[in-house]
Coordinates of C-alpha atoms and ligand atoms in Angstrom, one line a residue:
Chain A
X1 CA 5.3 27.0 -23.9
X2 CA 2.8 26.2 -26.9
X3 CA 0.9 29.5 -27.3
X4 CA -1.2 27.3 -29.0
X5 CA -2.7 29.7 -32.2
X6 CA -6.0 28.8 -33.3
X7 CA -7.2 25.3 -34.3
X8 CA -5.8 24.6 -38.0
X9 CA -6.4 21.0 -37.9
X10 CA -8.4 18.5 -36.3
X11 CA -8.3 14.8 -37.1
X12 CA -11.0 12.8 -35.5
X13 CA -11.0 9.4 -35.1
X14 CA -9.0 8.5 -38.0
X15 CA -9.2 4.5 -38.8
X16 CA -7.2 3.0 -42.0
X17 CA -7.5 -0.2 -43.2
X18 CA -5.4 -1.7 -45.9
X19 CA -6.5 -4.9 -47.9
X20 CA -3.2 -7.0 -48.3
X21 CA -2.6 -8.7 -51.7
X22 CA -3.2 -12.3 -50.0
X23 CA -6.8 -10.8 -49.4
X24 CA -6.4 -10.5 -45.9
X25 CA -7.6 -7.2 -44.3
X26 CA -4.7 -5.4 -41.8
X27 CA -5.7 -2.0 -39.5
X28 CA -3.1 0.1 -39.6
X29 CA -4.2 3.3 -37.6
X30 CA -6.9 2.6 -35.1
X31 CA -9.3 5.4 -33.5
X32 CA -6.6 8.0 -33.5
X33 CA -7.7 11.6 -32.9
X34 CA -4.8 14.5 -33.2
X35 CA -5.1 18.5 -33.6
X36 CA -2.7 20.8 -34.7
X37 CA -2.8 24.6 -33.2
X38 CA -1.9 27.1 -36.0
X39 CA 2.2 27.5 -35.6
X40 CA 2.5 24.5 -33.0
X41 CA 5.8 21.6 -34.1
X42 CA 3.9 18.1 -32.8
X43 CA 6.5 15.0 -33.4
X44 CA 4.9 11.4 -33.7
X45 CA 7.1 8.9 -32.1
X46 CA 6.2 5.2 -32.4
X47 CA 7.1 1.6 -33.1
X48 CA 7.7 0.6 -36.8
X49 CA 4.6 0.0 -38.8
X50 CA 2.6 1.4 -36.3
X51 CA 0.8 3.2 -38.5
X52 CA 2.6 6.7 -38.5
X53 CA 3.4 7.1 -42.9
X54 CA -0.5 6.2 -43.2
X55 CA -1.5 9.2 -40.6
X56 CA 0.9 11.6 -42.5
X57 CA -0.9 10.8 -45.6
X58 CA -4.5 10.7 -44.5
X59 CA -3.7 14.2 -43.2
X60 CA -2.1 15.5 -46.4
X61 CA -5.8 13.9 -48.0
X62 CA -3.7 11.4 -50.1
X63 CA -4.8 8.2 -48.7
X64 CA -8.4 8.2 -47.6
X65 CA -9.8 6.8 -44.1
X66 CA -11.6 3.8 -43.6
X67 CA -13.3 6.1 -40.8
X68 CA -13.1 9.4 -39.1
X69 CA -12.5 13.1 -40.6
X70 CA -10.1 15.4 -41.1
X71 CA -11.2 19.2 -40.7
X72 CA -8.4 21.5 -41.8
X73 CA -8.7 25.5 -41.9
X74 CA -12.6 24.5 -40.7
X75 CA -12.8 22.3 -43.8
X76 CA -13.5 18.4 -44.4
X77 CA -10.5 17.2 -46.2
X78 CA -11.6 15.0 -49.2
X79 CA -8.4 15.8 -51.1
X80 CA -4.7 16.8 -51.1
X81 CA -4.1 20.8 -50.1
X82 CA -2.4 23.2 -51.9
X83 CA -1.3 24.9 -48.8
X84 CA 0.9 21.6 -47.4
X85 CA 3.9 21.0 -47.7
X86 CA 5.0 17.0 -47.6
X87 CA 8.3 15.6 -47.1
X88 CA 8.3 11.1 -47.5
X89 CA 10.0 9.2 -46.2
X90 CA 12.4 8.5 -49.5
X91 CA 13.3 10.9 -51.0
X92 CA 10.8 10.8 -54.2
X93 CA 13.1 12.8 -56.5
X94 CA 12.7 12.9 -60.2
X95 CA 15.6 11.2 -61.5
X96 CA 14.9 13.1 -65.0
X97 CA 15.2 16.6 -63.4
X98 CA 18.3 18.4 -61.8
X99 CA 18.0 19.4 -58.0
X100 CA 17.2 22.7 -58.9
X101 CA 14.2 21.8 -61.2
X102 CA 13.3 19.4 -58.7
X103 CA 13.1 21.6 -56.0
X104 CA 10.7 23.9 -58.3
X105 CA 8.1 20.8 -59.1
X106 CA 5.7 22.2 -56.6
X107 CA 6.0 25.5 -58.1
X108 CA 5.3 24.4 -62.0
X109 CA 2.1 21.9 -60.3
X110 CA 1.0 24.7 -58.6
X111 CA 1.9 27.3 -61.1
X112 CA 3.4 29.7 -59.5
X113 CA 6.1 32.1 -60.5
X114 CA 9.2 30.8 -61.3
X115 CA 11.7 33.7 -60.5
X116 CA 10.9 34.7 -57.0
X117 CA 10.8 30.6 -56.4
X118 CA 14.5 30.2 -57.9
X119 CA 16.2 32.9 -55.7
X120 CA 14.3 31.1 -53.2
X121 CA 15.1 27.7 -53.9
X122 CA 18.6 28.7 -54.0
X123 CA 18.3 30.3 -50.7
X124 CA 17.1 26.8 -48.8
X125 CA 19.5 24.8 -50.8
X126 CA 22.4 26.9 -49.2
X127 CA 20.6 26.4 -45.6
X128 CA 20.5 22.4 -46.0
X129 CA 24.3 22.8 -47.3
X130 CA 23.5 22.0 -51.4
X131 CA 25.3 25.5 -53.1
X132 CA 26.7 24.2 -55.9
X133 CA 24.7 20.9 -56.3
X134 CA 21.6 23.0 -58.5
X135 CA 22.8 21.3 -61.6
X136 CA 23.0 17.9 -60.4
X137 CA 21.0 15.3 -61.0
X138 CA 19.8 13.1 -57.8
X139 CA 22.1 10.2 -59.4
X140 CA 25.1 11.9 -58.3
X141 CA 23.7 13.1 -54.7
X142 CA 23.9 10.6 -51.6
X143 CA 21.2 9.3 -49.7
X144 CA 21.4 11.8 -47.1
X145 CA 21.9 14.7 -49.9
X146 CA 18.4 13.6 -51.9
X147 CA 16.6 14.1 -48.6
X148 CA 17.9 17.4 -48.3
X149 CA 16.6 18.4 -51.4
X150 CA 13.6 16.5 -51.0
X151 CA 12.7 18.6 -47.2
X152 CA 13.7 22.0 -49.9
X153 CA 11.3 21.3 -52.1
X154 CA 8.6 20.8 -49.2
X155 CA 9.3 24.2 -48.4
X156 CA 9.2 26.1 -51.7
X157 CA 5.7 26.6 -51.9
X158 CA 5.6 28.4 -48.2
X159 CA 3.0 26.2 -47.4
X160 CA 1.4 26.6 -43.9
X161 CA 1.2 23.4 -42.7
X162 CA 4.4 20.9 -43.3
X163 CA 4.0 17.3 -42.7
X164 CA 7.6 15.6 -42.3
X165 CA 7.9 11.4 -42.7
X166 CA 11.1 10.8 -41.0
X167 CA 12.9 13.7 -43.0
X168 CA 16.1 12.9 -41.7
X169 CA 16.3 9.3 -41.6
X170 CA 18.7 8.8 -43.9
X171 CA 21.3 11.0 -42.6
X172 CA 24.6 10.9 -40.3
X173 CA 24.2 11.8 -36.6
X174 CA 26.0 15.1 -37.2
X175 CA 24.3 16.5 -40.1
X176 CA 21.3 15.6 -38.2
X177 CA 21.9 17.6 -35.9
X178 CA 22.7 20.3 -38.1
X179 CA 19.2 20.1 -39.5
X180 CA 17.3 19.5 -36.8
X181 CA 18.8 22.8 -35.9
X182 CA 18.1 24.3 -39.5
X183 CA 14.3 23.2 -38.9
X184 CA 14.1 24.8 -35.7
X185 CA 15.9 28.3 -37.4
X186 CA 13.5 27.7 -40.1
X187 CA 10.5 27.1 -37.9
X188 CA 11.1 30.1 -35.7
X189 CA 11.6 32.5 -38.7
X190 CA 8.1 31.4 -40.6
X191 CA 5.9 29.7 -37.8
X192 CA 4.4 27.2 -39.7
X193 CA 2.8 24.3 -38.3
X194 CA 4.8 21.3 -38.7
X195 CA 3.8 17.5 -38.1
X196 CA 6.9 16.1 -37.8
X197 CA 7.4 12.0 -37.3
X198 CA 10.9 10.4 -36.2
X199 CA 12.1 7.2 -34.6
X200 CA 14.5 8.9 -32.9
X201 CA 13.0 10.3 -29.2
X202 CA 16.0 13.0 -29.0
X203 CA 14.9 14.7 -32.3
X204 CA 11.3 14.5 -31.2
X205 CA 11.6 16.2 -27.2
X206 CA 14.3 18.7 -28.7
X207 CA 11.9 19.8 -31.2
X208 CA 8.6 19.9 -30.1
X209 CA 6.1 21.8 -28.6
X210 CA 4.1 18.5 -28.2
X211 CA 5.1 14.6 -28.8
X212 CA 2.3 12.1 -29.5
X213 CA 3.4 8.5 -28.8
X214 CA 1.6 5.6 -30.5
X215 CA 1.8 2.1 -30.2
X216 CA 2.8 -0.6 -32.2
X217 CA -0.1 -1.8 -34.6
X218 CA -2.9 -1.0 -34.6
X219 CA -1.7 2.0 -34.1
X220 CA -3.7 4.2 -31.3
X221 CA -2.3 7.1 -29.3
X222 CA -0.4 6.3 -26.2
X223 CA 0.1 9.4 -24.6
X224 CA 0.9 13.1 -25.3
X225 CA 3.8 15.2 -24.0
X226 CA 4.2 18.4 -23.9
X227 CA 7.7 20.1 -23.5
X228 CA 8.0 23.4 -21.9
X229 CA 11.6 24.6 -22.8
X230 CA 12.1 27.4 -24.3
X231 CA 13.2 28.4 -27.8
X232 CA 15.6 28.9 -29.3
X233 CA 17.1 25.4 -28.1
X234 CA 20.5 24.1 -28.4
X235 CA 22.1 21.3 -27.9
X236 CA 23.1 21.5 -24.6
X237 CA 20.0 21.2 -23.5
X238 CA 19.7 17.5 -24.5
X239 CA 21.8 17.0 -21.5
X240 CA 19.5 18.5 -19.1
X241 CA 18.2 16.5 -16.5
X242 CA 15.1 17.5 -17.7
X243 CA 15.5 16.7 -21.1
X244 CA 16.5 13.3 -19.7
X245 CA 13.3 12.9 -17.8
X246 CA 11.0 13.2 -21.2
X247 CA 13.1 11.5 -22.9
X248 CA 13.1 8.3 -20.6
X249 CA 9.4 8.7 -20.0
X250 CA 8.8 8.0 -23.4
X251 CA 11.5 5.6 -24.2
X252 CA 9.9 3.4 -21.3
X253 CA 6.2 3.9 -22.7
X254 CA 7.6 2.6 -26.3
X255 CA 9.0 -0.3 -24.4
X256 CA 12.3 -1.6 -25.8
X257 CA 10.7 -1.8 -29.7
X258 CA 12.3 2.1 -31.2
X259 CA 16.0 2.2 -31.2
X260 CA 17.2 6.1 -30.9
Chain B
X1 CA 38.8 2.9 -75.7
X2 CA 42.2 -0.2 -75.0
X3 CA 39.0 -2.2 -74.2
X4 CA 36.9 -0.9 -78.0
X5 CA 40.1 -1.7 -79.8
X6 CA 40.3 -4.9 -78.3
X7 CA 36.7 -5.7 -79.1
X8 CA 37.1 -4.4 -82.9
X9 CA 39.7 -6.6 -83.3
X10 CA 38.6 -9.7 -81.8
X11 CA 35.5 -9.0 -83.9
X12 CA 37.5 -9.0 -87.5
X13 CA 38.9 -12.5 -85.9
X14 CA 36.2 -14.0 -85.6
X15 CA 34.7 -12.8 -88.8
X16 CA 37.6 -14.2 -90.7
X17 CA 37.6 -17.1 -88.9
X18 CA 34.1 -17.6 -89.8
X19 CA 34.7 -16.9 -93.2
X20 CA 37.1 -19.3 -93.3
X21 CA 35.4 -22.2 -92.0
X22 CA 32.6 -20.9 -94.6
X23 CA 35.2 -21.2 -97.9
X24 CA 36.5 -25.0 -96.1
X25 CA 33.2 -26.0 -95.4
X26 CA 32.6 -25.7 -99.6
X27 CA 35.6 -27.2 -100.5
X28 CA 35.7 -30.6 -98.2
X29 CA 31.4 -31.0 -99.0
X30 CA 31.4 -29.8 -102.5
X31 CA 28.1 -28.5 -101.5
X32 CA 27.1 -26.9 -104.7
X33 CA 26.9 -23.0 -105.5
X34 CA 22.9 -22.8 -105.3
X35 CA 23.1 -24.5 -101.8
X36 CA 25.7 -22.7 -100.1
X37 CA 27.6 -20.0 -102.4
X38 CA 31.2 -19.4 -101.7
X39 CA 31.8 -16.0 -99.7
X40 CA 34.0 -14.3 -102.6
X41 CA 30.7 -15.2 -105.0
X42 CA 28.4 -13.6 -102.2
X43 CA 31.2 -10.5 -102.0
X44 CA 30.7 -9.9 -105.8
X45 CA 27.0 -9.7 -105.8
X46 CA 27.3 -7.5 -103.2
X47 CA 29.8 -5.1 -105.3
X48 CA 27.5 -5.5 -108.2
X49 CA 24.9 -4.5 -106.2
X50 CA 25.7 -2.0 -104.4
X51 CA 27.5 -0.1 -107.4
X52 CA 24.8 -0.5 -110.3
X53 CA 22.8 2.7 -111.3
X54 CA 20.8 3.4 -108.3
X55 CA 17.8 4.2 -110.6
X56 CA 18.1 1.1 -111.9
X57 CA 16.3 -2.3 -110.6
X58 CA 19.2 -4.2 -109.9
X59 CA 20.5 -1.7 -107.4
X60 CA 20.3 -2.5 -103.9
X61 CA 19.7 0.7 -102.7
X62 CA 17.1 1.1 -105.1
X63 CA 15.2 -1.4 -104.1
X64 CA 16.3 -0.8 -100.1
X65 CA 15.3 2.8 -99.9
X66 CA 11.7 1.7 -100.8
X67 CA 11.8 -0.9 -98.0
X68 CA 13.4 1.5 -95.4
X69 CA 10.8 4.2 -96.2
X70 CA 7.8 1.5 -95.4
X71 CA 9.7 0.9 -92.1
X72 CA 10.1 3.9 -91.2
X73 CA 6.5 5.6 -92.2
X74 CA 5.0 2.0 -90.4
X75 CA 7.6 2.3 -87.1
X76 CA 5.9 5.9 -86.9
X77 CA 2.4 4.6 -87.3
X78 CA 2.8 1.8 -85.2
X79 CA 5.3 3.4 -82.6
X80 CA 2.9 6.3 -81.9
X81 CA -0.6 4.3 -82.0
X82 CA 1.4 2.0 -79.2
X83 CA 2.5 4.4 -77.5
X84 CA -1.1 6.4 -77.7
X85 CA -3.3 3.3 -77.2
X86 CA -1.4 2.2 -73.9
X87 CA -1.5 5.8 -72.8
X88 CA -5.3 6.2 -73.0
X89 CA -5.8 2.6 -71.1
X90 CA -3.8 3.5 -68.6
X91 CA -6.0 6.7 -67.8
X92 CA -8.8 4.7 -68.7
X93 CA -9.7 2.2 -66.7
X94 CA -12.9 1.7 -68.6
X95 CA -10.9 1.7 -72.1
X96 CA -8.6 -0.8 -70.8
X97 CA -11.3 -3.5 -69.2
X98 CA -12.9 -3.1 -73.0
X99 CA -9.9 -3.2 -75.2
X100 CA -7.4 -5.3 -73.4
X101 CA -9.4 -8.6 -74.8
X102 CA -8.8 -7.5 -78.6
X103 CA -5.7 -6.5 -77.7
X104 CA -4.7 -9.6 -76.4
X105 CA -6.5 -11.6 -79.1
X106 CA -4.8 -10.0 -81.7
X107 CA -1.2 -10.6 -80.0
X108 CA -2.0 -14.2 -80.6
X109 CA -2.5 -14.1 -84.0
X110 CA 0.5 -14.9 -86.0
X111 CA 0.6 -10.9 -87.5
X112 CA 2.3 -11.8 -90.9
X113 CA -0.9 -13.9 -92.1
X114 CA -2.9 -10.3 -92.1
X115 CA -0.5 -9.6 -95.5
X116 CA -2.6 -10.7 -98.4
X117 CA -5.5 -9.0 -96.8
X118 CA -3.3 -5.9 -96.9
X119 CA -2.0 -5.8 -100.6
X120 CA -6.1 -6.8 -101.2
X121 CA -7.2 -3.6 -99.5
X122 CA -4.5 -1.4 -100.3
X123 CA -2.9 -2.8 -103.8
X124 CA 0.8 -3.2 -104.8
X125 CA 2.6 0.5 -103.6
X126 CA 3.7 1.3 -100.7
X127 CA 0.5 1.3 -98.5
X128 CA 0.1 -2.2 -97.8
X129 CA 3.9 -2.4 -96.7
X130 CA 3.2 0.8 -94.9
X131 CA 0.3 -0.9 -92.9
X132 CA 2.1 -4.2 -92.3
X133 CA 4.9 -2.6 -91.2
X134 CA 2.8 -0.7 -88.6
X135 CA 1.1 -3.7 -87.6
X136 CA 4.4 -5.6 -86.4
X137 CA 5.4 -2.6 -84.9
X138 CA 2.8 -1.5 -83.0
X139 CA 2.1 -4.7 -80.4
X140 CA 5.6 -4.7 -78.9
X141 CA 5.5 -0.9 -78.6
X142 CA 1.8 -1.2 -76.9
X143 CA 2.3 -3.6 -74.6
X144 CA 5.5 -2.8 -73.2
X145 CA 4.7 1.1 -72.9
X146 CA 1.6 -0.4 -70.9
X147 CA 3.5 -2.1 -68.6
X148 CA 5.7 1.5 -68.1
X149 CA 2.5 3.1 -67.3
X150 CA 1.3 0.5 -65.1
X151 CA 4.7 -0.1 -62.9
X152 CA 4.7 3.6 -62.0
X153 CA 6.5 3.9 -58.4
X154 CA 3.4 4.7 -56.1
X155 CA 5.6 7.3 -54.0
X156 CA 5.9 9.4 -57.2
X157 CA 2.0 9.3 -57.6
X158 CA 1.7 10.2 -53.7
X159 CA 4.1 13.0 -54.4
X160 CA 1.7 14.5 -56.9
X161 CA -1.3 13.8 -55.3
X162 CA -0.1 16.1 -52.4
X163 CA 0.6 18.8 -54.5
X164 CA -3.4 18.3 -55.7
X165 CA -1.9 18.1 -59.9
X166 CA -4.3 18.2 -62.4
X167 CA -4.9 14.7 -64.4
X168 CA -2.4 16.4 -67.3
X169 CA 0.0 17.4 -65.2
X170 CA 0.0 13.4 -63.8
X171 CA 0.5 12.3 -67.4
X172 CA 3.2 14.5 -68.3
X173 CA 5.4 15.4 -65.6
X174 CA 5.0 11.9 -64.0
X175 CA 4.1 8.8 -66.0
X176 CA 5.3 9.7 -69.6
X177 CA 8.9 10.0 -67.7
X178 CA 8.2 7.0 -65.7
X179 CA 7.3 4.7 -68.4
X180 CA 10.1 5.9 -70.9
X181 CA 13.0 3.0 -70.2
X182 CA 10.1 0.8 -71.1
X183 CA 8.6 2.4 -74.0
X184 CA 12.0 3.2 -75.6
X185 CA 12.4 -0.9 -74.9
X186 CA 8.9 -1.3 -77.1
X187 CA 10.6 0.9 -79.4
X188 CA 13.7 -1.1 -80.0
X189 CA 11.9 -4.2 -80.7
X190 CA 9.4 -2.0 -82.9
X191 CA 11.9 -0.9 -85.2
X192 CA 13.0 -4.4 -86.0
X193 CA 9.7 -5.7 -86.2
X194 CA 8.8 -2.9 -88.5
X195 CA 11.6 -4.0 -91.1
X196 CA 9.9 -7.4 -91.0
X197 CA 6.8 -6.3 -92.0
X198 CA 7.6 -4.9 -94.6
X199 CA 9.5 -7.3 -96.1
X200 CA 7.0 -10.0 -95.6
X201 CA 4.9 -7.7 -97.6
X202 CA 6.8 -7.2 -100.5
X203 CA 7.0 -10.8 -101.0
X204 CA 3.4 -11.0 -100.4
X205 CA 3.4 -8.9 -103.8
X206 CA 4.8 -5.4 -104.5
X207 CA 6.6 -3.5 -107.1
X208 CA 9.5 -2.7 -105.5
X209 CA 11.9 -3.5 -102.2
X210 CA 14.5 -5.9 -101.4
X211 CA 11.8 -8.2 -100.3
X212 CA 10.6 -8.2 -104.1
X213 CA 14.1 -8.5 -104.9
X214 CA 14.7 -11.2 -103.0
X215 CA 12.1 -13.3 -104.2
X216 CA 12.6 -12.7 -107.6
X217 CA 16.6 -14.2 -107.3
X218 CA 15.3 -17.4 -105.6
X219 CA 13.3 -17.8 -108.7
X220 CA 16.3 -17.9 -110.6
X221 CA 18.1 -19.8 -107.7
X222 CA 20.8 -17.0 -107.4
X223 CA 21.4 -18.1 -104.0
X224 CA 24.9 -15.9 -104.4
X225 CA 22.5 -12.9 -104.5
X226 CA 20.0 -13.8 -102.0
X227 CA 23.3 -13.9 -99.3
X228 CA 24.5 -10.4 -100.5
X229 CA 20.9 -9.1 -99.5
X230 CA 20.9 -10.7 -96.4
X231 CA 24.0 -9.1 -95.6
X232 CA 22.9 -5.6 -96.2
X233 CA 19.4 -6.2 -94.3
X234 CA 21.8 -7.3 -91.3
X235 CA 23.8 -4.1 -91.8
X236 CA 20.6 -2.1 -92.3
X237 CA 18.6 -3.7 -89.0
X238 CA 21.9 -2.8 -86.7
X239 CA 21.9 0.5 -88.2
X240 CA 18.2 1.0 -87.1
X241 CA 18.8 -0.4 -83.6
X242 CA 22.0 1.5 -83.2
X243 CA 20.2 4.9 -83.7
X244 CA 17.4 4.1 -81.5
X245 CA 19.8 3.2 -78.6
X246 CA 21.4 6.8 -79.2
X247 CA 18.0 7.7 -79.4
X248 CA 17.4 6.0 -76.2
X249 CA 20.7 7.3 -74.4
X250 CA 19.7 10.8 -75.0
X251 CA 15.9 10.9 -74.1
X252 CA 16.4 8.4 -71.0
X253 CA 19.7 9.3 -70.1
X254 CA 18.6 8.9 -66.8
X255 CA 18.3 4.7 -67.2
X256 CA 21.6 3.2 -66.0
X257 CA 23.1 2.5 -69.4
X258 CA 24.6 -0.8 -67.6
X259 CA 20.8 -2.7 -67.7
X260 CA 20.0 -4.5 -70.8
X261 CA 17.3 -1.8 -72.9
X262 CA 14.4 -4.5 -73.6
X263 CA 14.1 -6.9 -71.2
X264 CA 10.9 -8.5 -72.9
Ligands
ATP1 N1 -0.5 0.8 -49.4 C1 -0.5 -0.2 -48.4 N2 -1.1 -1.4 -48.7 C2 -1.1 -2.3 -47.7 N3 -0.6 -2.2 -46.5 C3 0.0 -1.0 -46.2 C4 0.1 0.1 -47.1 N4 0.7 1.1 -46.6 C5 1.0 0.7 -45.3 N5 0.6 -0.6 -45.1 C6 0.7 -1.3 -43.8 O1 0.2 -0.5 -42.8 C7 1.0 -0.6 -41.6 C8 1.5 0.8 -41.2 O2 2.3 1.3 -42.2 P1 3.1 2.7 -42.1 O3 3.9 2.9 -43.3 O4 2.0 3.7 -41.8 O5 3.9 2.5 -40.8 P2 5.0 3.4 -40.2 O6 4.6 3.7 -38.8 O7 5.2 4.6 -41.0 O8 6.3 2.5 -40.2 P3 7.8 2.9 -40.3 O9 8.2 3.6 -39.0 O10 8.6 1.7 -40.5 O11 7.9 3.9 -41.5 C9 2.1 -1.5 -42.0 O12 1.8 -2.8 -41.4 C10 2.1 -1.6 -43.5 O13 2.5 -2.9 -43.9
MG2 MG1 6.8 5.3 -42.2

């Protein structure tokens, strides 16, 4: 059911090459070719190393291809957008700054004002479960906890496209759950476009309008899925014999390299 | 706090202990007093010292105060030239592929022999203590604050780069707090280094500091004397280092306090 909006970006033939500090060249992204449809969720599901950090971050114009373009809003990215919003894979918190402040870095970079971002800072904080951890300092926050903060302050900014690396990696199988669900409330409300990567297939089918499987490097697109259930989703759902169906598809494609 | 108390007083132990073996040491040798002066000799000297007029030149803080001012003006100097210098390399590659050569040459060079030069060029005040002062201090600040800037964790960079941050904004919000464990590190050995220098160039030739002081009691082999001064400078360098480590604790209060401050 992807009413699939208007083309917001197109990625074509993306290459990345790294030189290795032994001198040795390594290809981590090989001929890969995505587009995102303005409001469309697309999960990237694929072997470790296979490339998918490096894609994240040639789309959010931070790492530059060895070959291919990326056209976003009907532009050539050369450089890193205002209007995205990037979670990493670690959490990348200031250690200097409380969770509040941290939360607000995009808004100081970007200089926008400060009030209106606070009450809303405070508002997504209480949506990941953080109320009363403003004043903190990412020190005294778990794993898990930092990442929270660090998908809150990916979101302060409203920015229309979000680009997720494994945002909930670090945390237990039930407040996983809780945020997938979160995302998908927070998704549904705002309709951004979000390019979301995960190792784990359940997270990626239960979310998606669209799943992009790649294989182990170099990394190249195996195959696309898209997934038809409706929205809102619970659940429930991942016990669905249909559910099942995507998600074995995939899990065979991967082979037996991504554990869920 | 059982744990401080416990310290303190295993600390007077061993200070009395060492004080003894001191006073036995000088009566089984019969080392004589302008070799190795008995502690109460050194404790009176130190009295004398630090009770005499403080206008007058046989006070020690007198003659310390001038000392600690040239530290201090030349920790400033140096401290914020390091601190500047490694700054503008690390924006710079250009700066840094044409300075770094000097900079390294002149690390090599053993500093203190740049002294006569000094009270040449700048006479017998405070200027040439001032600038030798600075000198000492400002290596260990530069090239540790260099490495700061340099080890800067490449997601933090990424992070900023997605958010499209002006050069400045880089500079300030990223790698000045990024490099502060290791320029507060530059800055501890700064400060000590800075005491040196001036010292070394008051007895190059100066009017006035404990370094002249000093000098002028070995000419009268006042060994006694020369002891008490020692002690203060070793009170007066701990002082130094124990503010900047409160220094440190409060502008990097983020470092675990559990990892040693300099670990050049
Ligand atoms: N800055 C870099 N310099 C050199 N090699 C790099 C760099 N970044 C990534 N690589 C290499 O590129 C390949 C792809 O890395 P990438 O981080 O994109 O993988 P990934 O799919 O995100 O893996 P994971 O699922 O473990 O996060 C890896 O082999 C990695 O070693
Ligand atoms: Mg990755």
């Amino acid at each position: 059911m992807s009413e699939a909006g208007p083309l917001l970006l197109d990625a074509r033939g993306l290459r990345k090459q790294y030189d290795t500090r032994e001198g040795a060249r390594i290809t981590a992204l090989e001929e890969v070719s995505v587009s995102l449809a303005d409001g469309e969720f697309v999960s990237v599901v694929g072997p470790s190393g296979c490339g998918k950090s490096t894609m994240m971050k040639l789309i959010a114009g931070i790492v530059k291809p060895s070959a291919g373009e990326i056209i976003y809003r009907g532009q050539v990215v050369t450089r890193a957008q205002r209007g995205m919003g990037v979670v990493f894979q670690s959490p990348v918190l200031l250690p200097w700054l409380t969770v509040l402040e941290n939360v607000l870095v995009p808004i100081r970079v970007l200089r926008m004002d400060r009030a209106p971002a606070s009450a809303r800072a405070r508002e997504l904080l209480e949506l990941v479960g953080l109320t009363g951890f403003e004043s903190k300092y990412p020190s005294e926050l778990s794993g898990g906890m930092q990442q929270r903060v660090g998908i809150v302050r990916s979101l302060i900014h409203d920015p229309g496209l979000l680009l997720m690396d494994e945002p909930f990696g670090a945390l237990d199988a039930l407040t996983r759950e809780r945020m997938s669900l979160a995302l998908q409330r927070i998704w549904l409300a705002n309709r951004k476009t979000v390019f979301f990567i995960t190792h784990s297939i359940l997270e990626a089918v239960f979310l998606s309008d669209r799943v992009i499987v790649m294989s182990a490097r170099p990394g190249r697109i195996l195959q696309e899925f898209t997934i038809p259930f409706p929205r809102p989703r619970d659940f429930d759902l991942t016990s669905t014999a249909e559910f099942g169906d995507f998600a074995r598809e995939i899990r065979h494609l991967l082979g037996a390299s991504v554990d869920v | 706090m059982k744990a401080r108390l416990r310290e303190a007083f295993w600390l007077l132990v061993s200070a009395f202990v060492a004080i003894g073996i001191w006073q036995t040491l000088i009566s089984l040798t019969g080392l004589p007093k302008y070799v190795l002066p008995p502690p109460g000799a050194v404790w009176h000297e130190l009295v004398a010292g630090l009770t005499a007029d403080p206008s007058s030149r046989a006070s020690i803080w007198y003659q310390l105060s001038d000392t600690l001012v040239a530290t201090l003006w030349g920790f400033l100097l140096g401290g914020v030239g390091g601190v500047s210098l490694a700054a503008v390399m690390a924006e710079f590659r250009f700066v840094q592929k044409v300075l770094f050569p000097y900079v390294v040459g002149f690390q090599s060079l053993p500093k203190v022999a740049i002294a006569p030069l000094y009270v040449i060029w700048f006479g017998y005040e405070m200027e040439p203590k001032v600038a030798m002062s600075a000198t000492l201090a400002f290596f260990p600040v530069l090239l540790n604050a260099m490495q700061g800037f340099v080890a800067i964790e490449r997601d933090r960079m990424e992070l900023f780069a997605s958010l499209d941050a002006s050069r400045w904004q880089r500079f300030v919000m990223i790698k000045l707090p990024s490099a502060a464990p290791l320029i507060f590190a530059g800055l501890n050995l700064g400060i000590v280094y800075a005491l040196l220098g001036a010292i070394v160039a008051e007895f190059i030739g100066a009017q006035r500091g404990v370094g002249v002081l000093i000098t002028q009691l070995q000419s009268v082999s006042d060994t006694a004397g020369v002891f008490a001064i020692l002690v203060v400078l070793a009170v007066a360098g701990y002082v130094l280092i124990t503010v900047m480590r409160l220094l440190q604790k409060h502008f990097v209060f983020w470092q675990a306090s559990d990892t040693p401050p300099d670990a050049s």
